[in-house]
mmCIF file of C-alpha atoms and ligand atoms in Angstrom:
data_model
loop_
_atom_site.group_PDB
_atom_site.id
_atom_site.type_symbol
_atom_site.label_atom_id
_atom_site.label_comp_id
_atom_site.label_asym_id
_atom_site.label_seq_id
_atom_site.Cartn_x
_atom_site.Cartn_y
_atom_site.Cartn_z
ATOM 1 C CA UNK A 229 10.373 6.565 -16.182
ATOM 2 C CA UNK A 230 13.909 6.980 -15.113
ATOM 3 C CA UNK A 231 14.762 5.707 -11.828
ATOM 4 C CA UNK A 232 17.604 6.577 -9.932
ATOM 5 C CA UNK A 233 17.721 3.550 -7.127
ATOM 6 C CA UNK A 234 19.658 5.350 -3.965
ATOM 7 C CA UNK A 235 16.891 7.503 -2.681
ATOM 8 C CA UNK A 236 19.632 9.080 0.327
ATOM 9 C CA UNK A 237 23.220 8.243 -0.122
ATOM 10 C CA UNK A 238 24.659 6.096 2.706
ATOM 11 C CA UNK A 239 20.951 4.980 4.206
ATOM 12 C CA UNK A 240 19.583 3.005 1.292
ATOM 13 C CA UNK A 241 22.360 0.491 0.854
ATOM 14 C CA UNK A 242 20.724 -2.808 2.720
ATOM 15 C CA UNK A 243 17.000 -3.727 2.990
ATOM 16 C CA UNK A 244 14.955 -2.281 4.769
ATOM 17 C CA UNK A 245 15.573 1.578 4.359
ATOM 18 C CA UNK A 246 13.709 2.846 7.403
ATOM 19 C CA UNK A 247 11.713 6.391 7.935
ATOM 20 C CA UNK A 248 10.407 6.808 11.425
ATOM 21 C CA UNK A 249 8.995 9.374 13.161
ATOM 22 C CA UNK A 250 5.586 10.520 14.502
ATOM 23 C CA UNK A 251 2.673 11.315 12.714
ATOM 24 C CA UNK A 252 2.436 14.358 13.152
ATOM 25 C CA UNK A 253 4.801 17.766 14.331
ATOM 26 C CA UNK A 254 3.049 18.570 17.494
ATOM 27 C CA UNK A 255 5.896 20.484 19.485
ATOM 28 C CA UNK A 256 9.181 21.370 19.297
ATOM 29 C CA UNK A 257 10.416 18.987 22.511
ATOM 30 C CA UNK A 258 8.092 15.934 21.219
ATOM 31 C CA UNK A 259 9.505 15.652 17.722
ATOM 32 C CA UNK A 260 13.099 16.428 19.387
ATOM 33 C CA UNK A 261 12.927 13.410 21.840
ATOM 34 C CA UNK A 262 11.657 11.238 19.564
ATOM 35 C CA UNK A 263 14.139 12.146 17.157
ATOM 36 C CA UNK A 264 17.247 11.375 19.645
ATOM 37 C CA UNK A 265 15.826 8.063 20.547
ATOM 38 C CA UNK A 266 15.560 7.246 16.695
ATOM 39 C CA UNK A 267 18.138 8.375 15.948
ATOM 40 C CA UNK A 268 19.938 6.388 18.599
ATOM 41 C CA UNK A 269 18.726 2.922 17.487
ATOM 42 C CA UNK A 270 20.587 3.531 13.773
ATOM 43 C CA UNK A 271 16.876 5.236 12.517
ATOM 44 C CA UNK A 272 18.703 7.200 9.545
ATOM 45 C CA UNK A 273 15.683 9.570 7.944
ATOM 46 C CA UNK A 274 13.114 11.351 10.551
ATOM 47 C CA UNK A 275 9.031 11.622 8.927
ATOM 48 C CA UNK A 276 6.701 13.719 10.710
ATOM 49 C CA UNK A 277 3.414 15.234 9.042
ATOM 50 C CA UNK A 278 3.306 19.092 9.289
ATOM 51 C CA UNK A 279 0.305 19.894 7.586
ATOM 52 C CA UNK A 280 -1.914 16.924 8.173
ATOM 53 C CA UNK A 281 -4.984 16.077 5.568
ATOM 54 C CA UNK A 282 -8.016 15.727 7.629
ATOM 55 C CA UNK A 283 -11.344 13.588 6.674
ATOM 56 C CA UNK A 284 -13.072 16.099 8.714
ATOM 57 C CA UNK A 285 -12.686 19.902 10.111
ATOM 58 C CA UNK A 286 -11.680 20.507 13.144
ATOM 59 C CA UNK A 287 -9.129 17.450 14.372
ATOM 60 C CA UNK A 288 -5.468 18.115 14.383
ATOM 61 C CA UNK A 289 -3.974 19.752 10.943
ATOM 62 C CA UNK A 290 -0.966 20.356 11.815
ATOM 63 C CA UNK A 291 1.275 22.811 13.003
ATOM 64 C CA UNK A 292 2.215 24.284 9.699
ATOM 65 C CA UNK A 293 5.328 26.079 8.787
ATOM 66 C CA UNK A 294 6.945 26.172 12.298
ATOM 67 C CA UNK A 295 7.411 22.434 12.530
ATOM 68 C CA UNK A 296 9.403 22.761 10.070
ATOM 69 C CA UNK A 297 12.274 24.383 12.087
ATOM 70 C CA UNK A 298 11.973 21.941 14.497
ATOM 71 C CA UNK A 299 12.547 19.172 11.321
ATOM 72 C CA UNK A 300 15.763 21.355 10.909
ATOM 73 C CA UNK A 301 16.821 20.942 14.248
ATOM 74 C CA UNK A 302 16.599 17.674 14.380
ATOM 75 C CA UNK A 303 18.976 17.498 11.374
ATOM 76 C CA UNK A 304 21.247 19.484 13.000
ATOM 77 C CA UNK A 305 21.507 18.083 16.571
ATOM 78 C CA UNK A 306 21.160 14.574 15.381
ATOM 79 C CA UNK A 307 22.479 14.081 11.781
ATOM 80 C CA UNK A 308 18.925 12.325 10.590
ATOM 81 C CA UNK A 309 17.502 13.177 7.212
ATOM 82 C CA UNK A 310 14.061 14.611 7.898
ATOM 83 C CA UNK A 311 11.021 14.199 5.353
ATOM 84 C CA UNK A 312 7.651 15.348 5.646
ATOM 85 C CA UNK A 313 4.151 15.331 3.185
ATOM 86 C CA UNK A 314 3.800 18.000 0.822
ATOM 87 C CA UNK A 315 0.225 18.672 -0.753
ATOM 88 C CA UNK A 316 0.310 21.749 -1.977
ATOM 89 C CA UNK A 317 2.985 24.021 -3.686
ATOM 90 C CA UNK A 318 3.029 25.802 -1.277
ATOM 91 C CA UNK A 319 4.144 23.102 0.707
ATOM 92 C CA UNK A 320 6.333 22.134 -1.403
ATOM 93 C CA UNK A 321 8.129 25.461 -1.250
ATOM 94 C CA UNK A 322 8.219 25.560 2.618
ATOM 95 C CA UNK A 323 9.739 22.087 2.732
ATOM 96 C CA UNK A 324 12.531 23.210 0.587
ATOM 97 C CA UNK A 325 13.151 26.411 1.990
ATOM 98 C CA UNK A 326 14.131 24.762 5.288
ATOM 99 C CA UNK A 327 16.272 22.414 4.023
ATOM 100 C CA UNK A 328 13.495 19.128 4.365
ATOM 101 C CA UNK A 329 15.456 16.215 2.548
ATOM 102 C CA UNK A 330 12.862 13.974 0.984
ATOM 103 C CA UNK A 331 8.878 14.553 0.348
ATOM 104 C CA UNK A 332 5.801 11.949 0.235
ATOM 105 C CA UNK A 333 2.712 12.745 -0.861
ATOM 106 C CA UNK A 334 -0.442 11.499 0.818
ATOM 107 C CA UNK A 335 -3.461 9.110 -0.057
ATOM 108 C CA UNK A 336 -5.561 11.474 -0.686
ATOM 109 C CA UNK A 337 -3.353 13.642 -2.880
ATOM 110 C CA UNK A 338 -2.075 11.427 -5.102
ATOM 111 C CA UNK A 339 -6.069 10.794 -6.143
ATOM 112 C CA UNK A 340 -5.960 14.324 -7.382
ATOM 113 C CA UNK A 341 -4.112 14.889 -11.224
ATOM 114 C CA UNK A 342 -4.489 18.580 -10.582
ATOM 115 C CA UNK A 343 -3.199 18.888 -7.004
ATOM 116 C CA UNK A 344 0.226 16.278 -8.263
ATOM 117 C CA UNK A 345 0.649 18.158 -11.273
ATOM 118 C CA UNK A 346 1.109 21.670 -9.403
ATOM 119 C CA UNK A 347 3.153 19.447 -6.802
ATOM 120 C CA UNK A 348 5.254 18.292 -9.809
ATOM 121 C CA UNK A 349 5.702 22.222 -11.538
ATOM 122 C CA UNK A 350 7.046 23.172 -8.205
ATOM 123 C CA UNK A 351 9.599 20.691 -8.234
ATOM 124 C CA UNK A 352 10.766 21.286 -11.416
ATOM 125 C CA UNK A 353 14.723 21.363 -11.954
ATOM 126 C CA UNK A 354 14.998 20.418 -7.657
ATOM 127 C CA UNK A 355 17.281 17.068 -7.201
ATOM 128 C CA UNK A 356 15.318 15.622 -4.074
ATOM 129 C CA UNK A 357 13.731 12.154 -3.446
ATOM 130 C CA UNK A 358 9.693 11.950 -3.811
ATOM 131 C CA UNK A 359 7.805 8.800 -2.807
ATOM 132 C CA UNK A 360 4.261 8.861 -3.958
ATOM 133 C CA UNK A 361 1.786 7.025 -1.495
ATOM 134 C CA UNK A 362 -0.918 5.033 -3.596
ATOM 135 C CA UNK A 363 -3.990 6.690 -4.067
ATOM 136 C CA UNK A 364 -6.602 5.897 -1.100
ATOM 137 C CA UNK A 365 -8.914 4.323 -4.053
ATOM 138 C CA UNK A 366 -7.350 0.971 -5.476
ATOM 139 C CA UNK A 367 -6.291 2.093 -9.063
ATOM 140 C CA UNK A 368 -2.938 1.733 -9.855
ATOM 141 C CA UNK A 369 -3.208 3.395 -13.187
ATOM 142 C CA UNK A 370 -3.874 7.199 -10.590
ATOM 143 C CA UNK A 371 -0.896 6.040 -9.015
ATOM 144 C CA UNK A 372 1.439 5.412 -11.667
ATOM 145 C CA UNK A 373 0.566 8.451 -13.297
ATOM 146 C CA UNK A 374 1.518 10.645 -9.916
ATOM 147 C CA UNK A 375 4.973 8.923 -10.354
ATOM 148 C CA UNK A 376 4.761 9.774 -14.332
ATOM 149 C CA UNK A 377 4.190 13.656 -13.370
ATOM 150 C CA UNK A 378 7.091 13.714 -11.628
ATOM 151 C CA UNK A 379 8.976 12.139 -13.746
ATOM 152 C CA UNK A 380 7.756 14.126 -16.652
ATOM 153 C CA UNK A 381 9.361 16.934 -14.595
ATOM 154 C CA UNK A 382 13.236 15.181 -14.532
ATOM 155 C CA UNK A 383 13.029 13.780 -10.912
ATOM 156 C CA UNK A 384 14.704 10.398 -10.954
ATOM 157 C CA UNK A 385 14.595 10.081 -7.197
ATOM 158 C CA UNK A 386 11.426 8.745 -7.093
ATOM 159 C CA UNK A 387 9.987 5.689 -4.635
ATOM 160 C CA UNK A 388 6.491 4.331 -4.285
ATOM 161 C CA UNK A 389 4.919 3.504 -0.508
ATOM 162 C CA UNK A 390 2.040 1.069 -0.261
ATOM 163 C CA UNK A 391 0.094 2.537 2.973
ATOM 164 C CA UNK A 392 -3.395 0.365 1.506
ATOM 165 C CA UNK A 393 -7.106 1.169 0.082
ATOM 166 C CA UNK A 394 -9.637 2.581 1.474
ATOM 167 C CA UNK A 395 -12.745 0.636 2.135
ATOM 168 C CA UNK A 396 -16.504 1.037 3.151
ATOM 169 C CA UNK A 397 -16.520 -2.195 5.482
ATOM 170 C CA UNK A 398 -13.132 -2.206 7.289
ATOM 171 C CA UNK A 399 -12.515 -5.208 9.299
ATOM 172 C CA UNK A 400 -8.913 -6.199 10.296
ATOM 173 C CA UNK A 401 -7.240 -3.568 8.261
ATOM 174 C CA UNK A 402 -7.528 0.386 8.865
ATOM 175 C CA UNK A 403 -6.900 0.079 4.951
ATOM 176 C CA UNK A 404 -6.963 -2.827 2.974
ATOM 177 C CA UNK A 405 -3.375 -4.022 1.712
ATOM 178 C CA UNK A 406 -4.484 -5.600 -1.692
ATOM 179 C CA UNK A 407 -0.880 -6.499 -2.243
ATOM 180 C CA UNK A 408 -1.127 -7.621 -5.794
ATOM 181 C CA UNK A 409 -1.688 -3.765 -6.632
ATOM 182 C CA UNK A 410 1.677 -2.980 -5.548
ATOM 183 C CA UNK A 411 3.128 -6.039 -7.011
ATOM 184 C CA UNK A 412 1.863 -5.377 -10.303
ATOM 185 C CA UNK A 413 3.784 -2.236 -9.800
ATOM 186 C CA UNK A 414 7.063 -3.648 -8.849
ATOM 187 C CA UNK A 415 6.810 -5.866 -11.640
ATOM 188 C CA UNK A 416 6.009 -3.069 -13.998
ATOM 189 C CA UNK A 417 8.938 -0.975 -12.863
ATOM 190 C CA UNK A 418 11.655 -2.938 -11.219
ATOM 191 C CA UNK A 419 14.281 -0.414 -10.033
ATOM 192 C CA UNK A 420 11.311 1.942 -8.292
ATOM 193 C CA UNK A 421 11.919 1.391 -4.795
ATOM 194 C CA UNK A 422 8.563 0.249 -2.962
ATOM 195 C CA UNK A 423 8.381 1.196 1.176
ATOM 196 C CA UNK A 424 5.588 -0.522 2.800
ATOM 197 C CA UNK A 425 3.596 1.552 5.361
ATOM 198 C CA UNK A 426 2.201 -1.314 7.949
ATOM 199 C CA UNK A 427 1.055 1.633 10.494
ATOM 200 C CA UNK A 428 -1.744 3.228 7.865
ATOM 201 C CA UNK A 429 -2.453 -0.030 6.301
ATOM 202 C CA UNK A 430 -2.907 -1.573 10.002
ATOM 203 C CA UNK A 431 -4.322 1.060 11.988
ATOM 204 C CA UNK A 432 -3.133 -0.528 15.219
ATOM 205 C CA UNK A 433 0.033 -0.941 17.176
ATOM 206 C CA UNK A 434 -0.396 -5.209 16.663
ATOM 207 C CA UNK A 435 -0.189 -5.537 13.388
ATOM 208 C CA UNK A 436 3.108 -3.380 12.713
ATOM 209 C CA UNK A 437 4.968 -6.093 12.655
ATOM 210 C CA UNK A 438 3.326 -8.611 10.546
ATOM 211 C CA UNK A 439 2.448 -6.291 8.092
ATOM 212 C CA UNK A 440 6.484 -5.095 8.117
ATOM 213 C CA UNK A 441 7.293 -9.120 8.217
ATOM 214 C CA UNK A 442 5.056 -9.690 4.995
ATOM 215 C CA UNK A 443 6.579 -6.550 3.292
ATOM 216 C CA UNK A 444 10.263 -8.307 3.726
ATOM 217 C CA UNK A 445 8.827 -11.232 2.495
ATOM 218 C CA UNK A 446 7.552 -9.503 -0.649
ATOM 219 C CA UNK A 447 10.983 -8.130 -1.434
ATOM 220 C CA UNK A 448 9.878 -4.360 -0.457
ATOM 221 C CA UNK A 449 13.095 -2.088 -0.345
ATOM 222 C CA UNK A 450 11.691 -0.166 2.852
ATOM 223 C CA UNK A 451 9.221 1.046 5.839
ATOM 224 C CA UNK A 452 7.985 4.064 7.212
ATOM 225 C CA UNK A 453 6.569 3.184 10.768
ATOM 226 C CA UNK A 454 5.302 6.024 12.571
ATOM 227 C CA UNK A 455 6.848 6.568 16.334
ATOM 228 C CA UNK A 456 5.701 8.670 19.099
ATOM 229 C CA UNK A 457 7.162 8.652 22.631
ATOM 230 C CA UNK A 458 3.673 8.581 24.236
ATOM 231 C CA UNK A 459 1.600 6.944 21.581
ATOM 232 C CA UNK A 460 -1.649 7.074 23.530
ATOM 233 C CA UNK A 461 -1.537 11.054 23.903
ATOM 234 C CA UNK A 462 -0.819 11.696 20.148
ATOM 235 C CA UNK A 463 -2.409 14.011 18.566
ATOM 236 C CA UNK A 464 -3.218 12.263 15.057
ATOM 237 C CA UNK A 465 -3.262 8.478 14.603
ATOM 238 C CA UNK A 466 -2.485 7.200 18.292
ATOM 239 C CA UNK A 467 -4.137 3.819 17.574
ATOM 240 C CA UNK A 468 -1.341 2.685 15.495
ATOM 241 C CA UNK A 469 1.962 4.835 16.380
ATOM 242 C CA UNK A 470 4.980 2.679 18.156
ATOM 243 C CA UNK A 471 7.458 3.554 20.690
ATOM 244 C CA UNK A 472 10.582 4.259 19.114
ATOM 245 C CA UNK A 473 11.802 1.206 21.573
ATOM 246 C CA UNK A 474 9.502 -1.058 20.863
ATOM 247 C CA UNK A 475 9.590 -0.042 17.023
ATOM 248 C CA UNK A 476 13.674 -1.199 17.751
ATOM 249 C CA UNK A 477 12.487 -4.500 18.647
ATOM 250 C CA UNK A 478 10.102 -4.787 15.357
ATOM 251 C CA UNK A 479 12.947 -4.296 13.659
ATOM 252 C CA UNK A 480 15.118 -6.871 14.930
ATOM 253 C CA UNK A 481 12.314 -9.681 14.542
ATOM 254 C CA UNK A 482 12.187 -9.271 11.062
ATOM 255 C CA UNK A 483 13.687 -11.624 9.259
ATOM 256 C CA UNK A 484 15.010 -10.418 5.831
ATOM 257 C CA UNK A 485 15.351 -13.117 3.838
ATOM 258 C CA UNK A 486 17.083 -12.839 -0.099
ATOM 259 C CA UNK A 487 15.791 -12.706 -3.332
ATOM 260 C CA UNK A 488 16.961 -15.245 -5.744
ATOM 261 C CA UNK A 489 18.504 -17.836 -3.992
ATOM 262 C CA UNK A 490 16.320 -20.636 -5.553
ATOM 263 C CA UNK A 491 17.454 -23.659 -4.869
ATOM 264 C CA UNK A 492 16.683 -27.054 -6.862
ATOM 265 C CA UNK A 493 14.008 -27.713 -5.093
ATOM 266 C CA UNK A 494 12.342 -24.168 -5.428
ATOM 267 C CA UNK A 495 12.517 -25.264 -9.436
ATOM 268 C CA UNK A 496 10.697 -28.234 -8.675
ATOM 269 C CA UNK A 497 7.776 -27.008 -6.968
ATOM 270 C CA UNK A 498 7.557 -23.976 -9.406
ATOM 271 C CA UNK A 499 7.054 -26.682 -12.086
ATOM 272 C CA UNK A 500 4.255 -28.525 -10.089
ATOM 273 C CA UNK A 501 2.646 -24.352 -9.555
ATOM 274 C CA UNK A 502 2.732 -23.670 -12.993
ATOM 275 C CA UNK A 503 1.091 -27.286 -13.889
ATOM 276 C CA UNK A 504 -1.505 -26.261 -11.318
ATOM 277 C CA UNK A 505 -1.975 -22.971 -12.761
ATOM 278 C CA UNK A 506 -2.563 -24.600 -15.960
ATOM 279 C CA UNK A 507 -5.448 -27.388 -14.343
ATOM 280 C CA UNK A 508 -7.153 -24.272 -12.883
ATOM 281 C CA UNK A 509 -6.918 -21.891 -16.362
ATOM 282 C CA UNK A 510 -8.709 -25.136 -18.112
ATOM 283 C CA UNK A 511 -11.076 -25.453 -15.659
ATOM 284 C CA UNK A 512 -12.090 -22.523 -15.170
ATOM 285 C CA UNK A 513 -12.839 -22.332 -18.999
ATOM 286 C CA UNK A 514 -14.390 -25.487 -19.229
ATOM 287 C CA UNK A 515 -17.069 -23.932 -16.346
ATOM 288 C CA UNK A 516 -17.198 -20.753 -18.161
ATOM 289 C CA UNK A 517 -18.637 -22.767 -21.119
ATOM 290 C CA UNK A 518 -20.948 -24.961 -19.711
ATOM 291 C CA UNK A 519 -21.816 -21.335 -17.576
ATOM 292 C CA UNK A 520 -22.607 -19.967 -21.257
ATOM 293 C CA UNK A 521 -24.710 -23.020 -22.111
ATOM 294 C CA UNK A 522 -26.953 -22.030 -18.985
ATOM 295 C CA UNK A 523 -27.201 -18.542 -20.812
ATOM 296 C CA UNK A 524 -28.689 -20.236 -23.754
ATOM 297 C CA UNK A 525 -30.906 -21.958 -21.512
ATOM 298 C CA UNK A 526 -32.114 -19.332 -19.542
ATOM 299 C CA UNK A 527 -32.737 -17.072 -22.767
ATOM 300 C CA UNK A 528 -34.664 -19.710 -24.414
ATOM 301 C CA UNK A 529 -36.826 -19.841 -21.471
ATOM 302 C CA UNK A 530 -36.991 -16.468 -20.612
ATOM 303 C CA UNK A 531 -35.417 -17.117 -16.689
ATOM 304 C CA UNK A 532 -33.201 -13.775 -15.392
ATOM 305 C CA UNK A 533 -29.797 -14.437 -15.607
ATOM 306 C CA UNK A 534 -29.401 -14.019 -11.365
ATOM 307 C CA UNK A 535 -30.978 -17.092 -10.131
ATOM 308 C CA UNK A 536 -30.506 -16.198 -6.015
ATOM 309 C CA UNK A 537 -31.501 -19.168 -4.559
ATOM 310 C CA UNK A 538 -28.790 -21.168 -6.731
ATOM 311 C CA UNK A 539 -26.094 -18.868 -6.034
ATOM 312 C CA UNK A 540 -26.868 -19.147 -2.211
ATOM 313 C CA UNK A 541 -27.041 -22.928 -2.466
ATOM 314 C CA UNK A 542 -23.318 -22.609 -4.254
ATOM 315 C CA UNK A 543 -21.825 -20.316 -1.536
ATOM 316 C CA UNK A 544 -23.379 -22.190 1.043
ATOM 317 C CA UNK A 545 -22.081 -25.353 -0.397
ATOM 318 C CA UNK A 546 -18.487 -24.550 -1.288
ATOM 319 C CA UNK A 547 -17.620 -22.569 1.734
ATOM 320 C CA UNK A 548 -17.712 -25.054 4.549
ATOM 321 C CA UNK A 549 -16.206 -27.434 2.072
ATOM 322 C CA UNK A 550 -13.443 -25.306 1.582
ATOM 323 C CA UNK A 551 -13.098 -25.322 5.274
ATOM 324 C CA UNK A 552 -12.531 -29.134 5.220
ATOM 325 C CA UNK A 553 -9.819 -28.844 2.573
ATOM 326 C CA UNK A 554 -7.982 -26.109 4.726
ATOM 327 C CA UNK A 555 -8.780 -23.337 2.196
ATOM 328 C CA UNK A 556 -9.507 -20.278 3.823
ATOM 329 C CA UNK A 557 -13.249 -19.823 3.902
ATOM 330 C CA UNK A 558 -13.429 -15.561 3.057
ATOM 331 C CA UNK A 559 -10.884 -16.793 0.191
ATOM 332 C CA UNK A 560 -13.288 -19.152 -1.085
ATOM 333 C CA UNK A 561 -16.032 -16.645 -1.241
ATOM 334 C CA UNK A 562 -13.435 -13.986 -3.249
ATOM 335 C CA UNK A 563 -12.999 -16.591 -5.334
ATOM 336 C CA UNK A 564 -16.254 -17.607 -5.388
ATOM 337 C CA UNK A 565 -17.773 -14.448 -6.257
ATOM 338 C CA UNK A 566 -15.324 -13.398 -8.982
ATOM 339 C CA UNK A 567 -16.457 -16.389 -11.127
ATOM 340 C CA UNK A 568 -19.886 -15.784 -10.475
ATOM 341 C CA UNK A 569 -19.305 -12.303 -11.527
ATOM 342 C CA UNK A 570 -17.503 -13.180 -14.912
ATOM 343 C CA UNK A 571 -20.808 -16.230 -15.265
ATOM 344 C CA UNK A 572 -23.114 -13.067 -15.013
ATOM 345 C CA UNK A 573 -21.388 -10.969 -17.195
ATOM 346 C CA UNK A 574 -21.238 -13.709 -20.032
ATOM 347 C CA UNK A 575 -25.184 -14.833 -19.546
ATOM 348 C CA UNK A 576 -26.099 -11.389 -20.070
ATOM 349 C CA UNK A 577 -24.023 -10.980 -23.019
ATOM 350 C CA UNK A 578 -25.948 -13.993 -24.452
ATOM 351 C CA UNK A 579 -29.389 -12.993 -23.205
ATOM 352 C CA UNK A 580 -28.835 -9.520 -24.903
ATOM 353 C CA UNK A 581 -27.398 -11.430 -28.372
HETATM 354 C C1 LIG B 671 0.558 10.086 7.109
HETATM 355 O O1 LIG B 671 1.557 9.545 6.614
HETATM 356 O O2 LIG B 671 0.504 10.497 8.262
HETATM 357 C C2 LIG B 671 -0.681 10.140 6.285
HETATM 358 C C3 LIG B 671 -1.560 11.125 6.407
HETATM 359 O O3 LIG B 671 -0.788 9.094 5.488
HETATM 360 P P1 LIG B 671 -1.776 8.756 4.245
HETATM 361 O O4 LIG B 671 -1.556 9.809 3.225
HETATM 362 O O5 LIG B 671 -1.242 7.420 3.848
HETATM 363 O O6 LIG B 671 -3.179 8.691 4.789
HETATM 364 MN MN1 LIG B 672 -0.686 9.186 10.265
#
């Protein structure tokens, strides 16, 4: 993939790049107001959704076409870039017919090859940045393929946002952030700028600001932070949208701390993680083994491989005693479970032998 790292000359220069905006167009004076007051606290690029992907028919999808004037507007009277999603190519047209200066696509869309591939024809031979949400399953081979379609088509403008996965039991999160997915991809591809969305990955107003707080911590290059001026009467997503004032003071708590200052004493612990690491990897084996020798067991005296009671008794055991070492109990069980998991997997390998 080749990257081109400034997304919007003059906005992109010092972490975090910020997109605000509502989530979605609703009128002409509501995406106007909200765009002054943005626009007043040093908010440099406007979002708001014009056609708006709905779980169900019959909530809010958008105003279509005509928000888009207002978008241009806003660029006029106030100088913001203005961005909004694009799912279709017909979208996509729209959105560059009225001048709109960067395009996301969605969750959902970026699950679809077919709909991302028309998305990328459209855009063939236009110079304009695309950031490509991950897809609302957590597979970040579908994602990285979105940004390879686009690619494939010569735009080098290209950014990733992390808005989370969907899940069946939601607890804290509206989607869960399963941050290693989008560290694998920063790791994979260094120069692709990664925004964090904290207001789809939250789901409520509270957690904006740890979730943007974690994302500077994590070396992300942006946000995108939905803002409405009366967040309880919006018309899509009013759990989670922020004033634009009190999205002002979000973005002075955060403390943006650099990458690559390590110190001495960063060297030293590294050295004492990696030794760790390294106790863990041969321990893990060494249970693994004696795991396989319970196979054996088990197939020589015909016993299923899932004994319940004994994996109860382990959970039971290990989480309250996690609890006692300060180890987060809900970690535990992740942890807990994976390794049961891989024990299963390798008894039944044996079993079947
Ligand atoms: C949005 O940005 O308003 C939106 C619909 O987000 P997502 O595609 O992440 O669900
Ligand atoms: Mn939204």
């Amino acid at each position: 993939m080749k990257l081109d790292s400034i997304l919007l000359p003059g906005v992109d220069a010092k972490r975090p790049m910020v997109i605000a905006g509502p989530c979605s167009a609703e009128t002409e004076e509501q995406v106007m107001n909200a765009a002054k007051l943005l626009s007043a606290d040093g908010i440099k690029i406007m979002r708001a959704g014009i056609w708006k992907p709905r779980t169900k028919p019959g909530g809010f999808e958008g105003v279509g076409s005509e928000g888009l004037i207002w978008l241009k507007n806003v660029k006029k009277e106030t100088g913001m870039y203005v961005s909004t999603e694009v799912a279709t190519q017909k979208h996509v047209y729209e959105a560059l017919k009225h001048g709109i200066d960067l395009l996301w696509i969605g969750a959902r869309t970026t699950a679809n090859p077919f709909a991302v591939q028309e998305i990328a024809e459209a855009l063939q031979g236009v110079d304009i940045p695309v950031l490509v949400k991950n897809p609302v399953n957590p597979d970040l081979e579908l994602w990285i393929g979105a940004l390879e379609r686009l690619s494939n088509v010569g735009l080098t403008r290209l950014g990733a946002i992390h808005r989370g996965f969907s899940s069946y039991d939601k607890k804290i999160y509206r989607n869960l952030p399963q941050w290693h997915i989008p560290i694998e991809l920063k790791r994979r591809y260094p120069d692709l700028p990664i925004l964090c969305d904290p207001s789809h990955i939250g789901g409520t107003r509270d957690l904006i600001q740890p979730l943007s707080q974690q994302a500077m911590d994590l070396n992300y290059d942006g946000l995108i932070i939905e803002s409405h001026c009366n967040p309880d009467e919006a018309w899509s997503d009013a759990a989670q949208q922020v004033t634009p004032s009190r999205l002002k003071e979000i973005l002075s708590s955060l403390v943006i701390r650099e990458e690559g200052q390590s110190t001495e004493d960063l060297s030293i612990l590294r050295r004492q993680i990696d030794e760790l690491d390294n106790q863990l990897l041969e321990l893990l084996a060494k249970r693994m083994r004696v795991s396989r020798e319970i196979g054996t067991f088990k197939k020589e005296h015909n016993m299923t491989v899932v004994q319940t009671d004994r994996y109860d008794e382990i959970l039971n055991k290990r989480i309250p005693q996690a609890k006692g070492l300060d180890v987060d109990p809900e970690f535990m069980r992740t942890i807990l479970e994976a390794i049961h998991e891989e024990s299963v997997r390798q008894q039944v390998v044996i079993l079947n032998k």
